[in-house]
Structures are given as C-alpha cells and as structure tokens.
Coordinates of C-alpha atoms and ligand atoms in Angstrom, one line a residue:
M1 CA -5.3 -25.0 -18.9
K2 CA -8.6 -23.1 -18.9
T3 CA -8.7 -19.4 -19.1
K4 CA -11.1 -17.2 -17.2
L5 CA -11.1 -13.4 -17.8
S6 CA -12.7 -11.1 -15.2
P7 CA -16.0 -10.0 -16.8
S8 CA -15.0 -6.3 -17.2
R9 CA -12.0 -7.2 -19.3
K10 CA -13.2 -9.9 -21.7
K11 CA -13.1 -7.5 -24.6
I12 CA -9.4 -6.7 -24.3
R13 CA -7.2 -8.3 -26.9
T14 CA -4.0 -10.4 -26.4
N15 CA -0.7 -8.8 -27.2
G16 CA 0.9 -11.0 -29.8
N17 CA 4.3 -9.3 -30.1
G18 CA 5.1 -8.2 -26.5
A19 CA 5.9 -4.7 -25.4
S20 CA 9.3 -5.2 -23.8
R21 CA 11.9 -7.7 -22.8
V22 CA 10.3 -8.2 -19.4
S23 CA 6.9 -8.6 -21.1
R24 CA 8.2 -11.3 -23.4
S25 CA 9.9 -13.2 -20.6
V26 CA 6.7 -13.2 -18.4
S27 CA 4.3 -14.0 -21.2
S28 CA 5.9 -17.3 -22.2
K29 CA 4.0 -19.3 -19.5
A30 CA 1.1 -18.9 -17.1
R31 CA 2.5 -17.9 -13.8
R32 CA 1.9 -20.3 -10.9
M33 CA 1.4 -19.7 -7.2
L34 CA 3.8 -20.4 -4.4
I35 CA 2.4 -22.9 -1.8
D36 CA 4.6 -24.8 0.6
G37 CA 7.7 -24.1 -1.4
E38 CA 6.2 -25.4 -4.7
W39 CA 5.1 -23.5 -7.7
V40 CA 1.6 -24.8 -8.4
D41 CA -1.5 -24.2 -10.6
A42 CA -4.8 -23.4 -9.1
V43 CA -6.8 -26.5 -8.0
S44 CA -9.5 -25.5 -10.5
G45 CA -6.8 -25.1 -13.3
E46 CA -8.2 -21.6 -14.0
T47 CA -6.2 -18.5 -14.8
F48 CA -6.8 -14.8 -15.1
A49 CA -5.0 -12.2 -17.2
T50 CA -2.8 -9.4 -16.0
Y51 CA -2.8 -6.4 -18.3
D52 CA -0.4 -3.7 -19.5
P53 CA -2.3 -0.6 -18.5
A54 CA -0.5 1.5 -21.1
T55 CA -2.1 -0.5 -23.9
G56 CA -4.8 -2.6 -22.4
E57 CA -3.2 -5.7 -23.8
I58 CA -2.6 -8.9 -21.9
I59 CA 0.8 -9.4 -20.4
C60 CA 0.3 -13.0 -19.3
Q61 CA -2.0 -15.4 -17.5
V62 CA -1.7 -16.0 -13.8
A63 CA -3.2 -18.9 -11.7
A64 CA -6.6 -18.0 -10.4
G65 CA -6.5 -19.3 -6.8
D66 CA -9.7 -19.5 -4.9
K67 CA -11.0 -21.0 -1.6
K68 CA -9.4 -24.4 -2.2
D69 CA -6.0 -22.9 -2.9
I70 CA -6.3 -20.6 0.1
D71 CA -7.1 -23.6 2.2
R72 CA -4.0 -25.4 1.0
A73 CA -1.8 -22.3 1.6
V74 CA -3.2 -21.8 5.1
K75 CA -2.5 -25.4 6.0
A76 CA 1.1 -25.1 4.7
A77 CA 1.6 -21.9 6.6
R78 CA 0.1 -23.5 9.8
A79 CA 2.4 -26.5 9.5
A80 CA 5.4 -24.2 8.9
F81 CA 4.4 -22.2 12.0
E82 CA 3.7 -25.1 14.3
S83 CA 6.4 -27.5 13.3
G84 CA 8.8 -26.0 10.8
P85 CA 12.2 -24.6 11.5
W86 CA 11.2 -20.9 11.2
R87 CA 10.1 -20.2 14.7
K88 CA 12.9 -22.3 16.2
M89 CA 15.6 -20.5 14.3
T90 CA 17.6 -18.1 16.2
P91 CA 16.5 -14.4 15.7
S92 CA 19.9 -13.8 14.3
D93 CA 19.5 -16.5 11.6
R94 CA 16.0 -15.2 10.8
G95 CA 17.3 -11.6 10.5
R96 CA 20.1 -12.9 8.2
A97 CA 17.5 -14.6 5.9
I98 CA 15.5 -11.4 5.6
W99 CA 18.7 -9.4 5.0
K100 CA 19.6 -11.9 2.2
L101 CA 16.2 -11.4 0.7
A102 CA 17.0 -7.6 0.6
D103 CA 20.4 -8.3 -1.0
L104 CA 18.8 -10.5 -3.7
L105 CA 16.2 -7.8 -4.4
E106 CA 19.0 -5.3 -4.8
K107 CA 20.8 -7.6 -7.2
N108 CA 17.7 -7.8 -9.3
L109 CA 16.6 -4.1 -8.8
E110 CA 16.3 -3.4 -12.5
E111 CA 14.2 -6.4 -13.3
F112 CA 11.8 -5.6 -10.5
A113 CA 11.6 -2.0 -11.6
R114 CA 10.7 -3.1 -15.1
L115 CA 8.1 -5.7 -13.8
E116 CA 6.5 -3.0 -11.6
S117 CA 6.4 -0.5 -14.4
L118 CA 4.9 -3.0 -16.9
D119 CA 2.2 -4.4 -14.6
N120 CA 1.2 -1.2 -12.8
G121 CA 2.0 1.4 -15.5
K122 CA 4.2 3.6 -13.3
P123 CA 7.3 5.3 -14.8
L124 CA 10.3 2.9 -14.8
T125 CA 12.4 5.8 -13.5
V126 CA 10.2 6.1 -10.4
A127 CA 10.1 2.3 -9.7
R128 CA 13.9 2.3 -9.9
V129 CA 14.4 5.1 -7.3
A130 CA 11.4 4.7 -5.1
D131 CA 9.4 1.4 -5.2
V132 CA 12.3 -1.1 -5.3
P133 CA 14.8 0.7 -3.1
L134 CA 12.1 1.4 -0.4
A135 CA 11.2 -2.3 -0.4
I136 CA 14.9 -3.3 0.0
D137 CA 15.3 -0.8 2.8
L138 CA 12.2 -2.1 4.5
F139 CA 13.5 -5.6 4.5
R140 CA 16.8 -4.5 5.9
Y141 CA 15.2 -2.4 8.6
M142 CA 13.0 -5.4 9.7
A143 CA 15.9 -7.8 9.5
G144 CA 17.5 -5.6 12.2
W145 CA 14.4 -5.9 14.4
A146 CA 14.5 -9.7 14.4
T147 CA 17.1 -9.7 17.2
K148 CA 15.5 -6.9 19.2
I149 CA 11.9 -8.1 19.9
H150 CA 11.8 -8.7 23.6
G151 CA 9.6 -8.3 26.7
S152 CA 10.3 -6.6 30.0
T153 CA 10.6 -7.5 33.6
F154 CA 8.2 -6.1 36.2
P155 CA 8.6 -5.7 40.0
I156 CA 5.1 -6.6 41.2
S157 CA 3.4 -5.9 44.5
V158 CA 0.4 -8.3 44.7
P159 CA -1.4 -6.7 47.8
Y160 CA -3.3 -9.9 48.6
A161 CA -0.1 -12.0 48.9
P162 CA 1.9 -10.3 51.6
G163 CA 5.5 -11.5 51.8
A164 CA 5.4 -13.5 48.6
R165 CA 8.1 -12.9 46.0
F166 CA 7.7 -13.1 42.3
H167 CA 9.7 -12.9 39.1
S168 CA 7.5 -11.4 36.4
Y169 CA 8.2 -10.7 32.8
T170 CA 6.6 -10.5 29.4
L171 CA 7.4 -12.5 26.3
R172 CA 6.7 -11.2 22.8
E173 CA 5.6 -14.1 20.7
P174 CA 4.7 -14.3 17.0
I175 CA 1.0 -14.0 16.5
G176 CA 0.9 -17.0 14.2
V177 CA -0.4 -17.5 10.7
V178 CA -1.1 -14.2 8.9
G179 CA -3.3 -13.5 5.9
Q180 CA -2.1 -10.5 4.0
I181 CA -4.1 -8.8 1.2
I182 CA -2.4 -6.1 -0.7
P183 CA -3.3 -3.5 -3.4
W184 CA -1.9 -2.6 -6.8
N185 CA -0.6 1.0 -6.4
F186 CA 2.8 -0.1 -5.0
P187 CA 2.7 -3.8 -5.5
L188 CA 6.2 -4.8 -4.4
L189 CA 6.5 -2.1 -1.7
M190 CA 3.1 -3.2 -0.1
A191 CA 4.3 -6.8 -0.1
A192 CA 7.5 -5.7 1.7
W193 CA 5.5 -3.5 4.2
K194 CA 3.5 -6.6 5.1
L195 CA 6.1 -9.4 4.8
G196 CA 8.9 -7.6 6.6
P197 CA 7.4 -7.4 10.1
A198 CA 5.7 -10.8 9.8
L199 CA 9.0 -12.4 9.0
A200 CA 11.0 -10.5 11.6
T201 CA 8.6 -11.7 14.3
G202 CA 8.6 -15.3 13.2
C203 CA 5.1 -15.5 11.7
T204 CA 4.1 -17.4 8.6
V205 CA 2.1 -15.9 5.8
V206 CA -0.4 -16.3 3.0
L207 CA -0.1 -13.3 0.8
K208 CA -2.7 -12.4 -1.8
P209 CA -1.5 -9.7 -4.3
A210 CA -4.0 -7.6 -6.3
E211 CA -5.3 -9.2 -9.4
Q212 CA -4.1 -6.2 -11.5
T213 CA -0.4 -6.5 -10.4
P214 CA 0.6 -10.0 -9.3
L215 CA 3.9 -10.2 -11.1
S216 CA 6.4 -8.6 -8.7
A217 CA 5.0 -10.6 -5.8
L218 CA 5.5 -13.9 -7.7
R219 CA 9.0 -13.0 -8.6
L220 CA 9.6 -12.0 -5.0
G221 CA 8.5 -15.6 -4.1
E222 CA 11.4 -16.9 -6.2
L223 CA 13.8 -14.7 -4.2
I224 CA 12.2 -15.8 -0.9
R225 CA 13.1 -19.4 -1.7
E226 CA 16.6 -18.4 -2.9
A227 CA 17.1 -16.5 0.4
G228 CA 16.6 -19.8 2.3
I229 CA 13.4 -18.9 4.0
P230 CA 11.9 -22.3 4.7
D231 CA 9.0 -23.8 2.7
G232 CA 5.5 -22.8 3.8
V233 CA 6.7 -19.6 5.6
V234 CA 5.6 -17.4 2.8
N235 CA 2.8 -18.7 0.5
I236 CA 1.6 -16.5 -2.4
V237 CA -1.9 -17.1 -3.7
T238 CA -2.9 -15.1 -6.8
G239 CA -6.6 -14.7 -7.4
L240 CA -9.5 -12.3 -7.2
G241 CA -10.6 -10.4 -4.2
E242 CA -14.1 -11.7 -4.0
T243 CA -12.9 -15.3 -4.1
A244 CA -9.3 -15.8 -2.9
G245 CA -9.3 -12.6 -0.8
A246 CA -12.6 -13.2 0.9
A247 CA -11.6 -16.8 1.6
L248 CA -8.4 -15.7 3.2
A249 CA -10.1 -13.1 5.4
A250 CA -12.7 -15.6 6.6
H251 CA -10.4 -18.7 7.0
P252 CA -10.5 -20.1 10.5
G253 CA -6.8 -21.2 10.3
I254 CA -5.6 -17.6 10.1
D255 CA -4.7 -15.8 13.4
K256 CA -4.6 -12.3 11.9
V257 CA -5.5 -10.6 8.7
A258 CA -3.6 -7.5 7.4
F259 CA -5.2 -5.5 4.6
T260 CA -4.4 -2.5 2.5
G261 CA -7.0 -1.2 0.0
S262 CA -10.3 0.6 -0.1
T263 CA -12.2 1.5 3.1
E264 CA -15.2 -0.4 1.6
V265 CA -13.4 -3.7 1.4
G266 CA -11.7 -3.0 4.7
K267 CA -15.2 -3.1 6.3
L268 CA -15.8 -6.5 4.6
I269 CA -12.5 -7.8 6.0
V270 CA -13.6 -6.7 9.5
N271 CA -16.9 -8.6 9.1
A272 CA -15.2 -11.7 7.7
A273 CA -12.7 -11.7 10.6
A274 CA -15.4 -11.1 13.2
N275 CA -16.6 -14.7 13.1
D276 CA -13.6 -16.0 15.0
L277 CA -12.3 -12.6 16.2
K278 CA -9.1 -12.7 14.2
K279 CA -6.7 -9.8 14.8
V280 CA -7.1 -7.2 12.0
S281 CA -4.9 -4.4 10.8
L282 CA -6.1 -2.1 8.0
E283 CA -4.4 0.6 5.9
L284 CA -7.3 2.2 4.0
G285 CA -8.3 5.2 2.0
G286 CA -7.6 8.9 2.5
K287 CA -8.6 12.4 1.4
S288 CA -5.5 14.2 2.6
P289 CA -5.6 18.0 3.2
N290 CA -2.5 19.9 2.1
I291 CA -2.5 23.4 3.5
V292 CA -0.6 26.3 2.2
F293 CA -0.5 29.2 4.7
E294 CA -0.1 32.9 4.1
D295 CA 3.6 32.7 5.3
A296 CA 4.5 29.7 3.2
D297 CA 7.6 29.6 1.0
L298 CA 5.8 29.3 -2.3
E299 CA 9.0 28.3 -4.1
T300 CA 8.8 25.0 -2.3
A301 CA 5.0 24.8 -1.6
I302 CA 4.0 25.0 -5.3
P303 CA 6.1 22.1 -6.6
G304 CA 5.4 20.3 -3.3
A305 CA 1.6 20.6 -3.8
A306 CA 2.0 19.4 -7.4
S307 CA 4.0 16.3 -6.5
A308 CA 1.7 15.6 -3.5
I309 CA -1.1 14.9 -5.9
F310 CA 0.5 13.8 -9.1
F311 CA 3.1 11.3 -7.7
N312 CA 2.1 7.8 -8.8
H313 CA -0.7 9.4 -10.8
G314 CA -2.6 10.3 -7.6
Q315 CA -2.9 6.5 -6.9
C316 CA -1.7 7.0 -3.3
C317 CA -3.8 6.5 -0.2
C318 CA -2.1 9.6 1.2
A319 CA -2.3 11.7 -2.0
G320 CA -2.6 15.5 -1.2
S321 CA -6.0 15.7 -3.0
L322 CA -7.5 18.6 -1.0
L323 CA -5.3 21.6 -1.5
Y324 CA -6.2 24.4 0.9
V325 CA -4.5 27.7 0.0
H326 CA -4.6 31.0 1.8
K327 CA -6.7 33.5 -0.3
K328 CA -3.7 35.8 -0.7
H329 CA -1.8 33.1 -2.7
F330 CA -4.7 31.2 -4.1
D331 CA -4.3 32.3 -7.8
K332 CA -0.6 32.0 -7.7
V333 CA -0.6 28.5 -6.3
V334 CA -3.4 27.3 -8.5
S335 CA -1.6 28.7 -11.6
G336 CA 1.7 27.2 -10.4
V337 CA 0.3 23.7 -9.8
S338 CA -1.6 23.9 -13.1
A339 CA 1.6 24.9 -14.9
A340 CA 3.4 21.9 -13.3
A341 CA 0.5 19.7 -14.4
N342 CA 0.8 21.0 -18.0
K343 CA 4.4 20.1 -18.1
I344 CA 4.1 16.5 -16.9
K345 CA 5.1 14.1 -19.7
I346 CA 2.5 11.4 -19.9
G347 CA 3.4 8.1 -21.6
P348 CA 4.0 4.4 -21.1
G349 CA 6.0 3.7 -18.0
H350 CA 9.0 2.1 -19.9
Q351 CA 9.7 5.3 -21.9
P352 CA 12.7 7.1 -20.3
D353 CA 11.1 10.6 -20.4
T354 CA 7.7 9.5 -18.9
E355 CA 6.7 11.3 -15.8
M356 CA 3.2 10.0 -15.5
G357 CA 2.0 6.6 -16.7
P358 CA -1.6 5.3 -17.1
L359 CA -3.9 4.5 -14.3
V360 CA -3.7 0.8 -13.4
S361 CA -6.9 -0.5 -15.0
E362 CA -9.9 0.3 -17.1
E363 CA -12.0 0.1 -13.9
Q364 CA -9.9 2.8 -12.3
L365 CA -10.0 5.0 -15.5
N366 CA -13.8 4.8 -15.4
R367 CA -13.9 5.5 -11.7
V368 CA -11.7 8.7 -12.1
M369 CA -13.6 9.8 -15.2
G370 CA -16.8 9.4 -13.2
Y371 CA -15.5 11.7 -10.5
L372 CA -14.5 14.3 -13.1
Q373 CA -18.0 14.2 -14.6
S374 CA -19.6 14.4 -11.2
G375 CA -17.3 17.4 -10.3
R376 CA -18.5 19.2 -13.5
N377 CA -22.1 18.4 -12.8
E378 CA -21.9 19.9 -9.4
G379 CA -20.2 23.1 -10.6
A380 CA -16.5 22.4 -10.2
R381 CA -14.2 23.7 -13.0
P382 CA -11.0 22.2 -14.2
V383 CA -8.3 24.9 -14.6
V384 CA -6.1 22.3 -16.3
G385 CA -6.8 18.7 -17.5
G386 CA -10.3 17.3 -16.8
G387 CA -10.3 14.4 -19.2
R388 CA -8.8 11.2 -20.5
A389 CA -5.4 11.5 -22.2
G390 CA -5.2 9.6 -25.6
K391 CA -7.5 6.8 -26.7
R392 CA -5.4 3.8 -25.9
G393 CA -4.4 2.7 -22.4
Y394 CA -5.8 4.2 -19.2
F395 CA -4.2 7.7 -19.2
V396 CA -5.8 10.6 -17.4
Q397 CA -4.8 14.3 -17.6
P398 CA -3.4 15.8 -14.4
T399 CA -6.3 17.9 -13.2
V400 CA -6.7 20.9 -10.9
L401 CA -10.4 21.6 -9.9
V402 CA -11.6 25.0 -8.6
N403 CA -15.0 26.3 -7.6
T404 CA -15.6 23.3 -5.4
K405 CA -18.0 23.3 -2.5
P406 CA -17.6 21.2 0.7
G407 CA -20.5 18.8 0.0
M408 CA -19.3 17.8 -3.5
K409 CA -18.3 14.1 -4.1
V410 CA -14.9 15.3 -5.5
V411 CA -14.2 17.0 -2.2
K412 CA -15.5 14.3 0.1
E413 CA -14.4 11.1 -1.6
E414 CA -11.1 9.5 -2.5
I415 CA -10.6 9.8 -6.2
F416 CA -7.4 7.9 -6.5
G417 CA -6.3 9.6 -9.7
P418 CA -4.3 12.8 -10.6
V419 CA -7.1 15.1 -9.6
V420 CA -6.7 17.9 -6.9
C421 CA -9.4 20.2 -5.5
A422 CA -8.0 23.6 -4.8
V423 CA -9.9 25.5 -2.0
P424 CA -9.2 29.0 -0.8
F425 CA -9.3 29.9 2.9
T426 CA -8.7 32.9 5.2
D427 CA -9.1 31.7 8.7
P428 CA -6.5 29.2 10.0
M429 CA -8.9 27.8 12.6
E430 CA -11.5 27.2 10.0
V431 CA -9.1 25.4 7.6
V432 CA -8.0 23.0 10.4
Q433 CA -11.7 22.3 11.1
A434 CA -12.4 21.6 7.5
A435 CA -9.3 19.5 7.2
N436 CA -10.4 17.4 10.2
S437 CA -14.0 17.1 9.0
G438 CA -13.9 14.2 6.6
I439 CA -14.2 10.5 7.4
Y440 CA -10.5 9.8 6.7
G441 CA -7.4 10.7 8.7
L442 CA -4.4 9.2 6.9
A443 CA -2.1 12.1 6.1
A444 CA -2.0 15.9 6.1
A445 CA 0.6 18.6 5.3
V446 CA 1.2 22.2 6.2
W447 CA 3.4 24.7 4.4
T448 CA 4.5 27.6 6.7
R449 CA 7.6 29.4 7.8
D450 CA 6.4 29.7 11.4
V451 CA 7.9 26.9 13.4
S452 CA 5.5 27.1 16.3
K453 CA 2.5 27.2 14.0
A454 CA 3.8 24.1 12.3
H455 CA 4.1 22.1 15.6
R456 CA 0.8 23.3 16.8
L457 CA -1.0 22.2 13.6
A458 CA 0.9 18.9 13.7
S459 CA -0.8 18.2 16.9
E460 CA -4.2 19.5 15.9
L461 CA -4.6 17.7 12.6
R462 CA -6.3 14.3 13.0
A463 CA -4.1 12.3 10.7
G464 CA -1.6 9.4 11.1
T465 CA 1.1 11.4 9.3
V466 CA 1.6 15.2 9.2
W467 CA 4.3 16.5 6.8
V468 CA 5.6 20.1 7.3
N469 CA 7.1 21.8 4.3
C470 CA 7.4 18.5 2.5
Y471 CA 5.1 15.7 1.3
N472 CA 5.3 11.9 0.6
I473 CA 8.4 11.4 2.8
F474 CA 8.5 7.7 3.7
D475 CA 11.0 5.7 5.7
A476 CA 11.0 2.2 7.1
A477 CA 11.5 3.7 10.6
L478 CA 8.4 6.0 10.4
P479 CA 5.1 4.4 11.3
F480 CA 2.4 4.9 8.7
G481 CA -1.4 4.4 9.1
G482 CA -4.6 6.2 9.7
Y483 CA -7.0 7.8 12.2
R484 CA -10.8 7.2 11.8
Q485 CA -11.8 5.3 8.6
S486 CA -8.2 5.4 7.2
G487 CA -7.5 2.2 9.2
W488 CA -6.4 0.3 12.3
G489 CA -2.8 0.0 13.3
R490 CA 0.5 1.3 11.9
E491 CA 2.8 -0.2 9.3
M492 CA 6.6 0.2 9.3
G493 CA 8.6 1.4 12.3
A494 CA 8.6 -0.5 15.6
E495 CA 4.8 -0.1 15.7
A496 CA 4.4 -2.6 12.9
L497 CA 5.9 -5.3 15.2
E498 CA 3.0 -4.8 17.6
L499 CA 0.6 -6.0 14.9
Y500 CA 2.5 -9.3 14.5
T501 CA 3.2 -10.2 18.1
E502 CA 1.2 -11.3 21.2
T503 CA 2.4 -10.3 24.6
K504 CA 2.4 -13.0 27.2
A505 CA 2.8 -12.2 30.9
V506 CA 4.7 -14.8 32.9
C507 CA 4.6 -14.8 36.7
V508 CA 6.9 -17.1 38.7
Q509 CA 6.6 -17.4 42.5
L510 CA 10.1 -17.6 44.0
Ligands
NDP601 P1 -9.8 -3.0 -3.2 O1 -10.0 -2.6 -1.9 O2 -10.9 -3.8 -3.9 O3 -8.5 -4.0 -3.4 C1 -7.5 -4.1 -2.5 C2 -7.2 -5.6 -2.3 O4 -8.3 -6.2 -1.7 C3 -6.9 -6.4 -3.6 O5 -6.0 -7.4 -3.3 C4 -8.3 -7.0 -3.8 O6 -8.2 -8.1 -4.7 C5 -8.7 -7.4 -2.5 N1 -10.2 -7.5 -2.3 C6 -11.2 -7.1 -3.1 N2 -12.4 -7.5 -2.6 C7 -12.1 -8.3 -1.5 C8 -12.9 -9.0 -0.6 N3 -14.3 -9.0 -0.7 N4 -12.3 -9.7 0.4 C9 -11.0 -9.7 0.5 N5 -10.2 -9.0 -0.3 C10 -10.7 -8.3 -1.3 O7 -9.5 -1.8 -4.1 P2 -9.7 -1.6 -5.7 O8 -8.6 -2.2 -6.4 O9 -11.1 -2.0 -6.1 O10 -9.6 0.0 -5.8 C11 -10.8 0.7 -5.4 C12 -10.5 1.9 -4.6 O11 -9.8 1.5 -3.4 C13 -9.5 2.9 -5.2 O12 -10.1 3.8 -6.1 C14 -8.9 3.6 -4.0 O13 -9.8 4.6 -3.6 C15 -8.9 2.5 -3.0 N6 -7.6 1.9 -2.8 C16 -6.8 2.3 -1.7 C17 -5.5 1.8 -1.6 C18 -4.7 2.1 -0.5 O14 -3.5 2.1 -0.6 N7 -5.2 2.4 0.7 C19 -5.0 0.9 -2.6 C20 -5.9 0.5 -3.7 C21 -7.1 1.0 -3.8 P3 -8.4 -8.0 -6.3 O15 -7.6 -6.8 -6.7 O16 -7.8 -9.2 -6.7 O17 -9.8 -7.9 -6.5

C-alpha cells in the first residue's frame, strides 16, 4: 500500500513504540473506509497519517478516499435509500436500531474516550464525561424522534372551487442521500449530531470525518454495523477536504450537504452545492461575546468566563473568546480568569491530571501563534500566557489579552485556541451593540443578577444561543446553530429534523 502524507506534515516521524494501549491497537493496520457495509481501501490504494498531537508522532495510516471513493459511497447510499430496507422499516424498528447504536457506544465508552483523546488531544477525563456521553444521549434523543415525525391535516377553503370538499394533509419524507462533512474539535459528537437526525428521518449518508481525527468515526462504523443498520445506510469515507470533501459537496447524487467547520470552507460548500441546488446546512465559526455586567455574581462569572474560553483548549465554535467586563469589575475579573489560566494543568490527554491538552495539529498551533503575534504587533498585551507551552506537541498557554482595540484581528476573527480578549465597558447599550457588530452570531452569554435584564438581552443579542449565568450548556433537545456567517439551520432538537425532511402537501378531492 502506498503512503501519502499531507505536505505540511512530511517531516513528522513515525512512533515506533506506541503511546498507549489504544494507540498500539490502532497502529497495527491501516484503517479502511466503510462503503456499502464493507471495509475497503481507497481505490487509489493511498493512505494518509493521523497524528498524536501531544507528540506529533504518527498513530496510524488511514485510507485516503477521493473522488472515486466518494462516487462509490454515494452510489451505495443511493441504492440503500431507493431500494434498501431502511426507508421501508417501521419507524419503531428504525428508532430501535439507533437506540441499539447508543447502547453499543455506552458499552464501549472507555474505548471511545481513549480514541478521542489520542487522536484529538483532549483530556481523557473530558472525553469520558462530555464527548462520549453527549453522543450517546444524542442518539437516544433522535431514536425517540423516529416515531414522531409526522405531517398535519388542513381544513382548506379553495375559493375558486365552491362546494368542493377536500382532505388535505402533509407528509414529512426523508430528504434522501446526505453528504456530511465534520470537523476535528469534537469528532465523535459531531458525527452523532449529523448522523442522529439523518437516521431518525430515514435518510442515508456519506460521512467524511476530518483528516486530523478519523479514528472514532471509523470505530463508530463498526458499531453501526453491529447495531443492524443496513449496509449502505451509513458510508464513511476518510480523506482530505480538498479531495474527498469537495467531491462530496459537489456530487450530483447527493440531495443535501451538511457541514460543520470554518466559515471559509462553508462558503466553498455553498458554491459547490449551487450547481444542482442541493439543500445545505452549515454550522460555522464564531466570535462569541461573554458579557459580565456590574450586577453579576463574580463567584460564578469568573470561573464561568475561564471555562467559556479554555474548555476544549478554546477549540469550540462557540468559545467565549470576547470577554466584555463592566469597568467596575474589570481588574478583578481579568485577574481571576488569569489566575484560573495559570492553574490549568497542561499535558497529554491520557494523563489523569491533564486539564488542557495540545491543539489538534501543527497547522492549528501555527494559526494560533500567528494570532498571538498579530495581537502583540497591534498593541494587545497578554496578562497571562501568550506563547507555546513546551517544545514537543502542539501545546499553547492559556492566554488573556488586554489593551485590545475593536479593529484588531484578535478581536474580529475566530482564533480557535485558548485565547480570550478582555474588554472593559461602562454602557450596557454600547456593549450589546459591540457584541452584535461582528460577522458571526453563534453564541453569547450574559452574567447578571437582574432577571429582566437577562431576558431583555437574550432577545437583543443576535446569536443562535444565549446563555445566562452559565456557558457551554448543551443538550440534545436544545437547537444549536448560528445567525449571520455562523451558519444556516439548527442542529439537535426538533429543528434538526427539518434539515433532513421534505414536506409534501397532499390534496384529495372527496
Ligand atoms: P475546515 O473548515 O477546513 O475543516 C472542516 C471540515 O471540512 C473537515 O472535514 C475538512 O476536511 C473539510 N474540508 C476542508 N476543505 C474542504 C473543501 N474544499 N470542501 C469540502 N470539505 C472541506 O477547518 P480547519 O480544520 O482547516 O480549521 C480551520 C478553522 O476553521 C479553525 O481555526 C476554526 O476557526 C474553524 N473551525 C470551526 C469549527 C466549528 O466547529 N465550527 C470546527 C473546526 C474548525 P479535512 O480536515 O480532511 O481537510
């Protein structure tokens, strides 16, 4: 089998002795892709490497799918949709299969947490209590929806047909074959967010995981088969974005494309899908304002603000990366968040005391270091952090920047690392205006003891999620998605089902 490394990574050495038990078990063979219920190599025979971001060493090789493999997978998904048992199955049986997948995931929770920690770098302790349980819960929530997707009946009047009687109703039908492209920050959870509603509605899928983190999706593919979900319903093609991802977004056999990732690539997806007007849903970037008011309870706001940015190393689309603090509390909050940053134990994800692991890749490390440099060049000052942590792996110090100005890159753009810009304010109206002024609108938070102010701001902030006196609260029942350039459509909750169904109006003259 030929090996092809992505150009930016050719210099990284292979890990001969393996970092952990999971690492050894996955490194014994190149991982294949799941197409039509079979584990297959790429048509080209090529592979790419996935890396341990704590060391920069190769974990294993993975099949490098491209246009030809996408084409095979789309054909399999189309055949499974048109003539396989999945659509004809009762909703109850479909729901049971999704529930079984959740049970299998739960049975293998520890293995998935280890895989996620190894491939992404996140603390094992976090993957165990957040990533994997949230994915399990999402599948269970969507399993419940399988039996509750229905249309309505309508008493209609039809003024130009006096005296005629009609029976009119709507049907909710699966949208068809769906291409799903997911990122690396929550690899398993993003697969669950995408697969759950697609399966509940009876769609079939071609899923492309991120090149940095393909391992948990491939293992999930094994469980999908074990759960009895028919061949071809879920196809998993590993490969690079510019080859496999682009081919999937542009493929004429796809009815809808669902994407999570950068706003930049989101725009490419829209262009690719425009050719045949595929349905598109997008969950994109963010620069989320986190506002601490004069009347906030600082005992909760300070640790809340720290975890809003430092959770998952700041690699969250909804990270609270713009911390607005009322002038009266600015110094206290900045010093509290900085003290929290100083205490964070940085290390490889598998170590039990690690609270923050490495960024996912050398590319992300360079991107975040570039933002830190740009911040300094433009006059921002790190109160804490501000640089790389260690020389091996992709670790970055948790950083609090002050002395920022509205036009700076660090204030306007998504950094996607553990870097927060703290900005003082005095006028609540002005801070809401500032919070609403960027190109994004994914999430926002307010910290206040005034309940009417909280509700008023919740309606004034232009964001898909507003947290009040909390941050990063997710639930399968709560829709998540963005205003403006943060995306189109909502994931999770009943809203997600809208993205995977077509509504058909039926009118019968009686
Ligand atoms: P991308 O948007 O490039 O990656 C997300 C997914 O899109 C991956 O599966 C990727 O594949 C795929 N992809 C890349 N290019 C194309 C393409 N031309 N056509 C179709 N699919 C494509 O994000 P990056 O990994 O490059 O991260 C860059 C920035 O994006 C981050 O710094 C962050 O700001 C933002 N981001 C936002 C996320 C979110 O949750 N909203 C998640 C991740 C990143 P592959 O990885 O194989 O190239």
